[in-house]
Short mmCIF file of C-alpha atoms and ligand atoms in Angstrom, two decimals:
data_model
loop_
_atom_site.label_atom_id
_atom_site.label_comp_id
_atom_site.label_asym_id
_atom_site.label_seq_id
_atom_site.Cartn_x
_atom_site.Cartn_y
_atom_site.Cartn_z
CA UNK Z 27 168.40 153.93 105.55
CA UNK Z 28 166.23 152.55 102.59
CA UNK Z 29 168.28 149.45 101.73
CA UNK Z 30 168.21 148.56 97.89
CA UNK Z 31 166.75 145.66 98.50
CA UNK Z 32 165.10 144.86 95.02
CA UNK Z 33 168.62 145.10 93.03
CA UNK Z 34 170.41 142.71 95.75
CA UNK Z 35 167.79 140.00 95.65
CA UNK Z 36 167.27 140.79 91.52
CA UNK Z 37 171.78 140.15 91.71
CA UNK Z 38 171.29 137.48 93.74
CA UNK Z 39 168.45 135.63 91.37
CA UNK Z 40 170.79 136.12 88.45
CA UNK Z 41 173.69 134.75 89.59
CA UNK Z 42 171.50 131.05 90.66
CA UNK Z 43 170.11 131.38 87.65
CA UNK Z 44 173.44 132.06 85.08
CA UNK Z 45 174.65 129.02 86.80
CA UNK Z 46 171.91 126.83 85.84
CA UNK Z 47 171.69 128.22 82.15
CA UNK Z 48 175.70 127.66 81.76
CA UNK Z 49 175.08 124.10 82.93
CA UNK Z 50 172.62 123.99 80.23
CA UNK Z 51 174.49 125.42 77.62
CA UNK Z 52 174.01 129.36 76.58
CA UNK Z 53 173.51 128.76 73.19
CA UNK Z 54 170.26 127.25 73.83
CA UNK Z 55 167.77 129.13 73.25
CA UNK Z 56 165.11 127.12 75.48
CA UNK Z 57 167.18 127.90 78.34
CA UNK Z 58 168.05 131.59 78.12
CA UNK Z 59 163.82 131.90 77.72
CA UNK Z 60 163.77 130.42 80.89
CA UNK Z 61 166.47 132.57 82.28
CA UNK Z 62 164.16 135.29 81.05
CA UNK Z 63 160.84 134.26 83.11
CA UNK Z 64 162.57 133.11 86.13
CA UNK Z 65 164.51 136.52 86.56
CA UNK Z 66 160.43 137.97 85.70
CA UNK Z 67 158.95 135.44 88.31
CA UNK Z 68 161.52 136.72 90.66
CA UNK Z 69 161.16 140.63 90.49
CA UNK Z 70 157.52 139.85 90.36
CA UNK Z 71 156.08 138.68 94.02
CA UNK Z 72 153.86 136.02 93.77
CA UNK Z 73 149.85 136.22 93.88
CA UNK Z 74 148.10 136.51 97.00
CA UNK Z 75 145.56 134.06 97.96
CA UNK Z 76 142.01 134.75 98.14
CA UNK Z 77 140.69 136.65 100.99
CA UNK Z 78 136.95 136.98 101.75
CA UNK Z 79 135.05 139.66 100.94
CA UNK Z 80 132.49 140.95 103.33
CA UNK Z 81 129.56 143.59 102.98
CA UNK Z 82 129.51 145.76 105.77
CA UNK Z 83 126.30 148.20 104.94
CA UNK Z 84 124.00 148.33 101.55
CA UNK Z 85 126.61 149.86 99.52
CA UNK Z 86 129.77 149.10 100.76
CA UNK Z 87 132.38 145.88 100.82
CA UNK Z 88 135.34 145.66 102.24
CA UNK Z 89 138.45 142.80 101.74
CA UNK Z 90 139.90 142.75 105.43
CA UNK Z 91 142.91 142.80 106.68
CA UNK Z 92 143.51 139.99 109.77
CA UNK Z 93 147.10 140.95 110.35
CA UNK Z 94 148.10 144.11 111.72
CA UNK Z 95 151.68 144.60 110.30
CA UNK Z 96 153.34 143.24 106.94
CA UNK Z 97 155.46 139.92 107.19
CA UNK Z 98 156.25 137.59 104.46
CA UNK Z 99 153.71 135.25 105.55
CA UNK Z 100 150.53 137.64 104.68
CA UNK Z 101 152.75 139.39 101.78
CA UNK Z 102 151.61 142.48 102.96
CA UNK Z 103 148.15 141.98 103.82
CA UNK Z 104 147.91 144.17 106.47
CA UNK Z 105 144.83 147.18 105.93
CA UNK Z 106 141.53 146.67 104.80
CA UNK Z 107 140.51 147.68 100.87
CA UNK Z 108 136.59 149.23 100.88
CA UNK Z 109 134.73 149.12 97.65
CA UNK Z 110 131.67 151.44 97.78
CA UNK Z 111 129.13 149.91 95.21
CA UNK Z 112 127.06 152.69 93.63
CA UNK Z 113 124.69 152.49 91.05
CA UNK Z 114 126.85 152.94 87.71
CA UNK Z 115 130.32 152.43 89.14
CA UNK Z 116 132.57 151.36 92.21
CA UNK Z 117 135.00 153.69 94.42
CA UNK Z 118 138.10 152.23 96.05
CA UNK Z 119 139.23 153.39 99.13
CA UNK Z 120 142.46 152.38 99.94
CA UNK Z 121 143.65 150.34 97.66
CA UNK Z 122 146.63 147.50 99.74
CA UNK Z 123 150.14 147.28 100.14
CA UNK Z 124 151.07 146.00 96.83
CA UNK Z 125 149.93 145.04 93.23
CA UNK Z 126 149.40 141.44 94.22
CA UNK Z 127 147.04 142.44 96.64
CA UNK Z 128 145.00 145.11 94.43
CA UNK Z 129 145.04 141.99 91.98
CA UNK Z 130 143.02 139.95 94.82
CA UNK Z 131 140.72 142.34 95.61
CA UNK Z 132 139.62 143.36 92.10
CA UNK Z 133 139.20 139.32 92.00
CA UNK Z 134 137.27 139.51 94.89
CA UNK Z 135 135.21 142.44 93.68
CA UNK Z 136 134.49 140.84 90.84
CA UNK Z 137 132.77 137.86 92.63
CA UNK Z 138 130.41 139.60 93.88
CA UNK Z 139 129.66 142.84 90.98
CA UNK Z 140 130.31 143.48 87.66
CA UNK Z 141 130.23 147.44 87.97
CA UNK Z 142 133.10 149.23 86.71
CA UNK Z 143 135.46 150.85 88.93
CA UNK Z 144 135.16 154.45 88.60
CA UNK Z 145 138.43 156.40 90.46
CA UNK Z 146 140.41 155.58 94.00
CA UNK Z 147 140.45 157.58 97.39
CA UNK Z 148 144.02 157.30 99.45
CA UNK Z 149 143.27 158.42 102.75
CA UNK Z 150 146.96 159.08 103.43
CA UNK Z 151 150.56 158.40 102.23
CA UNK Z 152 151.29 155.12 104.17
CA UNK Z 153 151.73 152.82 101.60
CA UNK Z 154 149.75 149.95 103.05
CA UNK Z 155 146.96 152.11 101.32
CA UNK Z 156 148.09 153.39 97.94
CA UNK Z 157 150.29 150.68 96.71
CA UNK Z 158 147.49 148.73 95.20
CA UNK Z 159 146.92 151.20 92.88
CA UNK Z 160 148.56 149.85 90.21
CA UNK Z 161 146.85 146.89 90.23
CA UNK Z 162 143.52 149.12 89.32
CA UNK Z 163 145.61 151.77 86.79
CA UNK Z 164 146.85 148.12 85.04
CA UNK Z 165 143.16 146.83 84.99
CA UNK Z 166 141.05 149.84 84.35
CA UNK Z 167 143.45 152.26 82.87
CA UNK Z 168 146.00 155.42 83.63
CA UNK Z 169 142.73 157.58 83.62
CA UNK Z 170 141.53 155.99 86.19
CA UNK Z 171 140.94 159.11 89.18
CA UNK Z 172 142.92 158.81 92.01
CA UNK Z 173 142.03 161.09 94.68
CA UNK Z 174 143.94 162.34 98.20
CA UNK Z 175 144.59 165.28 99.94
CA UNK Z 176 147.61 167.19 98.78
CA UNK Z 177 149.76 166.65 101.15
CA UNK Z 178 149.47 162.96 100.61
CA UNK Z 179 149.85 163.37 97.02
CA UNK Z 180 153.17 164.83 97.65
CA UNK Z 181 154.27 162.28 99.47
CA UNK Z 182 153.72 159.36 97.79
CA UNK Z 183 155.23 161.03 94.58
CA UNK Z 184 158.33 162.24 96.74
CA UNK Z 185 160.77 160.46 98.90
CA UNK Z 186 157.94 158.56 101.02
CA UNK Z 187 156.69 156.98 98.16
CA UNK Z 188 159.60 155.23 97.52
CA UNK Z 189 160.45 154.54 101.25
CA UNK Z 190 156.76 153.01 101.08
CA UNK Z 191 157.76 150.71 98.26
CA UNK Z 192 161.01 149.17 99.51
CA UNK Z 193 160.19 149.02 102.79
CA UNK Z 194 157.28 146.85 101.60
CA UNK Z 195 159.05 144.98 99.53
CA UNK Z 196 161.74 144.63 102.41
CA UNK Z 197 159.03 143.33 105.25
CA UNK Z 198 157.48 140.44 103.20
CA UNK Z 199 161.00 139.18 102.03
CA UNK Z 200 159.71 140.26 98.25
CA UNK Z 201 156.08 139.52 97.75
CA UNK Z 202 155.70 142.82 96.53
CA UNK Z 203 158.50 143.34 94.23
CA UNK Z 204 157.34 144.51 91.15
CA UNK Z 205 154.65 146.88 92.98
CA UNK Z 206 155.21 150.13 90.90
CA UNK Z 207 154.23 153.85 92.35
CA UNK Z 208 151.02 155.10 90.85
CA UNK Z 209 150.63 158.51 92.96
CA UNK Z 210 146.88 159.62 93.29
CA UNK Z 211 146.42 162.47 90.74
CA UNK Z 212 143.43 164.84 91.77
CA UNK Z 213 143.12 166.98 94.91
CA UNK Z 214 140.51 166.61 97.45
CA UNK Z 215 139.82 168.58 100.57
CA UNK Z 216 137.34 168.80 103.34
CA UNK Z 217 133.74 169.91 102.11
CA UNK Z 218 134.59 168.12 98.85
CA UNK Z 219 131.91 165.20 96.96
CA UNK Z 220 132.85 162.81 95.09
CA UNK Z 221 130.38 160.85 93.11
CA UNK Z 222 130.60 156.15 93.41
CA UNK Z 223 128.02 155.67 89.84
CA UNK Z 224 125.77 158.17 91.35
CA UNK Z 225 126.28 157.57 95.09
CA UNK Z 226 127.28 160.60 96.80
CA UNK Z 227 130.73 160.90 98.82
CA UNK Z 228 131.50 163.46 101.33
CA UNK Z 229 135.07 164.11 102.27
CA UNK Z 230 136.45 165.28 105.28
CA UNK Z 231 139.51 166.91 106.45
CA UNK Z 232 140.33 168.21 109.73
CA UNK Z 233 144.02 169.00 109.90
CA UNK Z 234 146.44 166.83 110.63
CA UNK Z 235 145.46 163.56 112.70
CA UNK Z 236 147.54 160.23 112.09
CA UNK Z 237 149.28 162.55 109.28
CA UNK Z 238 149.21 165.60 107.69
CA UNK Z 239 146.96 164.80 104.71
CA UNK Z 240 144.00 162.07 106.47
CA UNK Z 241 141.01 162.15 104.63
CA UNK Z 242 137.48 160.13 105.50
CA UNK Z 243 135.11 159.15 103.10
CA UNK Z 244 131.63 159.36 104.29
CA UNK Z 245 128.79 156.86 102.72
CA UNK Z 246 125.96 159.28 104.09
CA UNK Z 247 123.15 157.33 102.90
CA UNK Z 248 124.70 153.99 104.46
CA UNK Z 249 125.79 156.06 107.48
CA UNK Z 250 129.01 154.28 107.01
CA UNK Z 251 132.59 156.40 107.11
CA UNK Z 252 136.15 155.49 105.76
CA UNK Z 253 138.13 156.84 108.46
CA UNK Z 254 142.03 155.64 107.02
CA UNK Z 255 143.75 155.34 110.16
CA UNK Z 256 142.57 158.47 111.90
CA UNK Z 257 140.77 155.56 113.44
CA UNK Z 258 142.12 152.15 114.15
CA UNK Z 259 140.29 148.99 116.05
CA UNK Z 260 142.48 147.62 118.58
CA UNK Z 261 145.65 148.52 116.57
CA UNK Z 262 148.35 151.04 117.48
CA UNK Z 263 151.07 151.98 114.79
CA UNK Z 264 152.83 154.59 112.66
CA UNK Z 265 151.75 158.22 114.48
CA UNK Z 266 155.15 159.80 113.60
CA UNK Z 267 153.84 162.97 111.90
CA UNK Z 268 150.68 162.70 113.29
CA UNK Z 269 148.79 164.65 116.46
CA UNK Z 270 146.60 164.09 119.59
CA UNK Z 271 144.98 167.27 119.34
CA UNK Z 272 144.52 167.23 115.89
CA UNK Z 273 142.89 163.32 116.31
CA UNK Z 274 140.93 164.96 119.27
CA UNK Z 275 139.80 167.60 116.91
CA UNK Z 276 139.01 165.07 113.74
CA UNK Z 277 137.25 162.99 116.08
CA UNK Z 278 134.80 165.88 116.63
CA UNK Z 279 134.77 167.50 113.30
CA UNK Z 280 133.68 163.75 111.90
CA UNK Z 281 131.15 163.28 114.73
CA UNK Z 282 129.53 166.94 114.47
CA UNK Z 283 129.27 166.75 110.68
CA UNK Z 284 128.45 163.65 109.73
CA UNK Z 285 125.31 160.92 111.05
CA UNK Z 286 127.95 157.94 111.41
CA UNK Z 287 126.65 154.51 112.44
CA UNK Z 288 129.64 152.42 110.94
CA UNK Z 289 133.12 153.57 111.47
CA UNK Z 290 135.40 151.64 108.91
CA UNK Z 291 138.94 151.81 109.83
CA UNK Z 292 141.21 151.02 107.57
CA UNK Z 293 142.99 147.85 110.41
CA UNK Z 294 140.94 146.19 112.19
CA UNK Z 295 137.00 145.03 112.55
CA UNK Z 296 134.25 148.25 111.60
CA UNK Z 297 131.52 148.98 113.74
CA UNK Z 298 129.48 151.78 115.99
CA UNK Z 299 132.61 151.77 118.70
CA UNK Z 300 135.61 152.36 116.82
CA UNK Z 301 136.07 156.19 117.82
CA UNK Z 302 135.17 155.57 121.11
CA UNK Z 303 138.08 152.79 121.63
CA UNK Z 304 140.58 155.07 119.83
CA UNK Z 305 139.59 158.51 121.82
CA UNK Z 306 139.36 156.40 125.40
CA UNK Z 307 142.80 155.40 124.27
CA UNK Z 308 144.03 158.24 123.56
CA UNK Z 309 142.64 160.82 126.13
CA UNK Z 310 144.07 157.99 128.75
CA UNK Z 311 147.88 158.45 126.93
CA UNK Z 312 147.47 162.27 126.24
CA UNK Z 313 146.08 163.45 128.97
CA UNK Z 314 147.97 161.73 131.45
CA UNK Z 315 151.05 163.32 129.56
CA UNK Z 316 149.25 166.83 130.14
CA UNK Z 317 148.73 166.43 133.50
CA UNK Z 318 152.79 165.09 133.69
CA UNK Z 319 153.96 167.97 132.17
CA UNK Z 320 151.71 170.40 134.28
CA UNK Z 321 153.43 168.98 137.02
CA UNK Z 322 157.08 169.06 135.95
CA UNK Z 323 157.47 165.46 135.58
CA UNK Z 324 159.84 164.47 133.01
CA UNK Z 325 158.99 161.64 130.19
CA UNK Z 326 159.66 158.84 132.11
CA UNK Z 327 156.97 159.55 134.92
CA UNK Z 328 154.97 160.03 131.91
CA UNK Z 329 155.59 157.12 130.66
CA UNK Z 330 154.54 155.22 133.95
CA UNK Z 331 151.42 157.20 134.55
CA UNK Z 332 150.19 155.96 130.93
CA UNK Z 333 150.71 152.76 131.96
CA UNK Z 334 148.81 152.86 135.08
CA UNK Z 335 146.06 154.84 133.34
CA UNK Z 336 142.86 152.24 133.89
CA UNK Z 337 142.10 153.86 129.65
CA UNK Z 338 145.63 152.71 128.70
CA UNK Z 339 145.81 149.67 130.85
CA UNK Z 340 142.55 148.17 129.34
CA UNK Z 341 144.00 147.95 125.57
CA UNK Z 342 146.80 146.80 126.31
CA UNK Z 343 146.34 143.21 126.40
CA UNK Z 344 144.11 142.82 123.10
CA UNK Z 345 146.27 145.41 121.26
CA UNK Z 346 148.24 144.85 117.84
CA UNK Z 347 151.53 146.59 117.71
CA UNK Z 348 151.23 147.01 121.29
CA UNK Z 349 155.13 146.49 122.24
CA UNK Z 350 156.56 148.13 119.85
CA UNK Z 351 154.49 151.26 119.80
CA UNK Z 352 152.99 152.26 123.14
CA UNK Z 353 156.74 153.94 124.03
CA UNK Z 354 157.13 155.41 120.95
CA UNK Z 355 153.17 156.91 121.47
CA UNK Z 356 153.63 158.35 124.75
CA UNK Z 357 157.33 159.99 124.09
CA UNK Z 358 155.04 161.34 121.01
CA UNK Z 359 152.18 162.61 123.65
CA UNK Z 360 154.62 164.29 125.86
CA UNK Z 361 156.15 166.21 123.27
CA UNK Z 362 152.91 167.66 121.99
CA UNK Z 363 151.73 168.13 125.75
CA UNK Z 364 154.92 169.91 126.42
CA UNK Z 365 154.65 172.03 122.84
CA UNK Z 366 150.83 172.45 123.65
CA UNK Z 367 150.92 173.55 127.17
CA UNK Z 368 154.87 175.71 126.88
ZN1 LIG L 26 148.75 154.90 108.37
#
């Protein structure tokens, strides 16, 4: 249930607040003003602190992410924003979990360039990656492009969008209240090039992987690519709508088509070994849940075999979201084994 959390705490704000304005007296005017901003300091999170900004190839920086998962401590600072740095203008790529954060990063960007930002990629609908967009719409204007596949277009401007947003705001205990949904607003597909000030980006698509509508943005001439979370570095999360196969098959499709060096996730540390972590992990969970189901075992030998799998048994340790996913992952891998192999 999505739990109106912004109108409770806003209630909750006014009522401290009336009290202290009665004691001052209403009919001063000082005092309702103050009414005023508190009530606007409230709905509004507050800023988020500085974060380094790193440059990870020639063209391209990224603001990382330490956490994992959003608490109130890191107000929501929990995926990495990318800034690819072309000659005449920057592209975004993924943009954080709230406007406070897009706010730090485009103070962060601007430490280190003065190039204008040029348009936004969303690699998917999970809102750690497309709430920031209103921070860049508020600094560089409603035209700004905002690009994802369709299917994550629709869901950020349907029902998931707002499930994003108060779920957000819900996690951090309000950092990112005020955080308004600014959809992406142009189509792009596999095949598709986009253009950072004159530095070409490919896109690719390969079906559904972590979700439906997973794009990655390719820096060819960098040999760096955006994977979203098709890829993640020693993090396991969110796969609810999303597909071994298909992440079997992305994994391939990115690796056949492209001349990757850098694989930039959008949690956790980039580098050359980022698809090999997340396909040893995988084939250890997926096809152990194959080779379950070939045998009649049900989902709780399944689940045991994972765990003994030396692929599975390796990550877990040095894993984020390790506790609270790896049940929900394999349950997930023995359904698609059982769909895959009926
Ligand atoms: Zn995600």
């Amino acid at each position: 249930m999505i739990v109106p959390t912004r109108r409770r705490v806003l209630a909750g704000a006014a009522t401290a607040t009336v009290a202290a304005v009665t004691a001052a007296g209403l009919s001063d005017r000082r005092a309702i003003g103050a009414f005023a901003a508190e009530v606007g300091a409230f709905v509004t999170g507050p800023p988020v602190p500085d974060r380094p900004i790193v440059r990870v190839s020639p063209h391209v920086w990224i603001v990382p992410a330490p956490d994992g998962f959003p608490t109130p401590e890191n107000q929501g600072m929990m995926a990495n924003i990318t800034f690819v740095v072309g000659p005449d203008g920057v592209m975004v790529v993924d943009s954080g979990a709230s406007l406070q954060i897009g706010e730090m990063a485009i103070r962060m960007l601007r430490t280190v360039t003065d190039t204008p930002v040029v348009g936004i990629v969303n690699t998917h609908y999970h809102g750690d990656h497309w709430l920031g967009n209103h921070a860049f719409t508020n600094a560089f204007g409603m035209d700004l492009p905002r690009y994802a596949h369709p299917h994550t277009r629709a869901a950020v401007a349907g029902i998931e969008g707002d499930f994003w947003r108060s779920a957000m705001v819900r996690w951090t205990n309000g950092a990112t209240a005020g955080t308004e949904i600014v959809p992406p607003d142009r189509d792009v597909g596999h095949g598709d090039v986009l253009s950072a000030g004159g530095l070409e980006l490919r896109i690719h698509h390969y079906g559904t992987a972590h979700t439906p509508g997973d794009v990655a943005v390719e820096v060819a001439e960098d040999g760096v690519m955006c994977v979203g979370d098709i890829l993640m570095e020693r993090r396991i999360a969110n796969m609810d709508d999303g597909s071994y196969v298909g992440t079997f098959r992305t994994m391939d499709g990115l690796l056949a088509n492209s001349r990757t060096r850098l694989w930039l996730p959008g949690h956790g540390t980039p580098g050359p070994d980022v698809l090999d972590w997340q396909r040893s992990l995988f084939e250890g969970i997926y096809e152990t849940c194959v080779a379950t189901v070939e045998a009649g075992g049900d989902v709780e030998e399944a689940r045991a075999a994972v765990l003994r799998d030396p692929r599975v048994a390796a990550c877990a340790a040095d894993t984020r979201g390790w506790d609270a996913n790896i049940g929900k992952y394999i349950s997930l891998a023995y359904l698609e084994a059982e769909q895959e192999n009926f």
